[in-house]
């Protein structure tokens, strides 16, 4: 009887042990936030917690600092979503997820919902008359619209988009900024720029047959190439460089000038 009883116990425990052997511990969960609605003194946000690895089901717990907010079990999908109402003061506190599927509990990195809005541009700084791409960035997933503000000398305009970037084919003089959920970004100003290009030489004036260094200068920072033009009696040629100076070992008779962004310099004649 004792032998039979032990065999029965072994047969019952064997499938359970095999099942446990195939289970995988939950990995550290990833946490993110999406602002669903903003009210005067609070926001409604969806907090997502998801462990990329680990056997289901996974029990997720959401904390604000050390205070337990909600618990949810993910049985058929890895992600758990918590819809919570946070006051503006509670946004300064740290949110964190805990994942537990029967092994050691794993925690996410801390998340502080920052409602600040940052505006950047490409190119930076903007160039008057050139294409300008504006990027309106927040630290969370924005469900609302992006509002763009354009303050020009003659008039002001606004645009509303679902995308967080806005392309202006030719930038005008003015001030640009954006807002998300009523929070405003920093401002980017497009100024009247001196786009003139100045060519100088060393020595000045140049000497035929002697070494000549040409300097092509502008009043602003640029990452564009410098184009050099050499007009000789028998042939013409051009050269592009990233540097704003060009060395000629022995200057020939001719006319020299340069250009940046399609704007041409004065001419130096040897």
Short mmCIF file of N, CA, C and O in Angstrom, two decimals, residues 133-136 146 148 161-167:
data_model
loop_
_atom_site.label_atom_id
_atom_site.label_comp_id
_atom_site.label_asym_id
_atom_site.label_seq_id
_atom_site.Cartn_x
_atom_site.Cartn_y
_atom_site.Cartn_z
N UNK A 133 12.05 73.04 -40.44
CA UNK A 133 11.24 72.00 -39.82
C UNK A 133 11.24 72.21 -38.31
O UNK A 133 12.30 72.26 -37.69
N UNK A 134 10.05 72.35 -37.73
CA UNK A 134 9.90 72.55 -36.29
C UNK A 134 9.44 71.25 -35.64
O UNK A 134 8.60 70.53 -36.19
N UNK A 135 10.02 70.95 -34.46
CA UNK A 135 9.68 69.73 -33.72
C UNK A 135 9.17 70.14 -32.33
O UNK A 135 9.87 70.80 -31.58
N UNK A 136 7.95 69.72 -32.01
CA UNK A 136 7.34 70.02 -30.72
C UNK A 136 7.34 68.74 -29.89
O UNK A 136 6.63 67.78 -30.21
N UNK A 146 -1.35 69.20 -31.44
CA UNK A 146 -0.22 70.13 -31.32
C UNK A 146 -0.66 71.45 -31.96
O UNK A 146 -1.13 71.47 -33.09
N UNK A 148 0.46 75.20 -33.18
CA UNK A 148 1.64 75.95 -33.61
C UNK A 148 1.29 77.43 -33.71
O UNK A 148 0.23 77.79 -34.24
N UNK A 161 -2.22 70.48 -35.57
CA UNK A 161 -1.90 69.23 -36.26
C UNK A 161 -1.93 68.06 -35.29
O UNK A 161 -1.86 68.25 -34.07
N UNK A 162 -1.99 66.86 -35.83
CA UNK A 162 -1.86 65.64 -35.03
C UNK A 162 -0.40 65.23 -34.92
O UNK A 162 -0.04 64.45 -34.03
N UNK A 163 0.44 65.73 -35.84
CA UNK A 163 1.85 65.39 -35.85
C UNK A 163 2.65 66.38 -34.99
O UNK A 163 2.26 67.54 -34.85
N UNK A 164 3.79 65.93 -34.50
CA UNK A 164 4.61 66.79 -33.64
C UNK A 164 5.70 67.52 -34.43
O UNK A 164 6.64 68.03 -33.84
N UNK A 165 5.57 67.55 -35.74
CA UNK A 165 6.50 68.34 -36.53
C UNK A 165 5.75 69.15 -37.59
O UNK A 165 4.66 68.77 -38.03
N UNK A 166 6.35 70.27 -37.96
CA UNK A 166 5.70 71.18 -38.91
C UNK A 166 6.78 71.72 -39.86
O UNK A 166 7.83 72.20 -39.40
N UNK A 167 6.51 71.63 -41.16
CA UNK A 167 7.48 72.06 -42.16
C UNK A 167 7.05 73.38 -42.77
O UNK A 167 5.91 73.53 -43.21
#
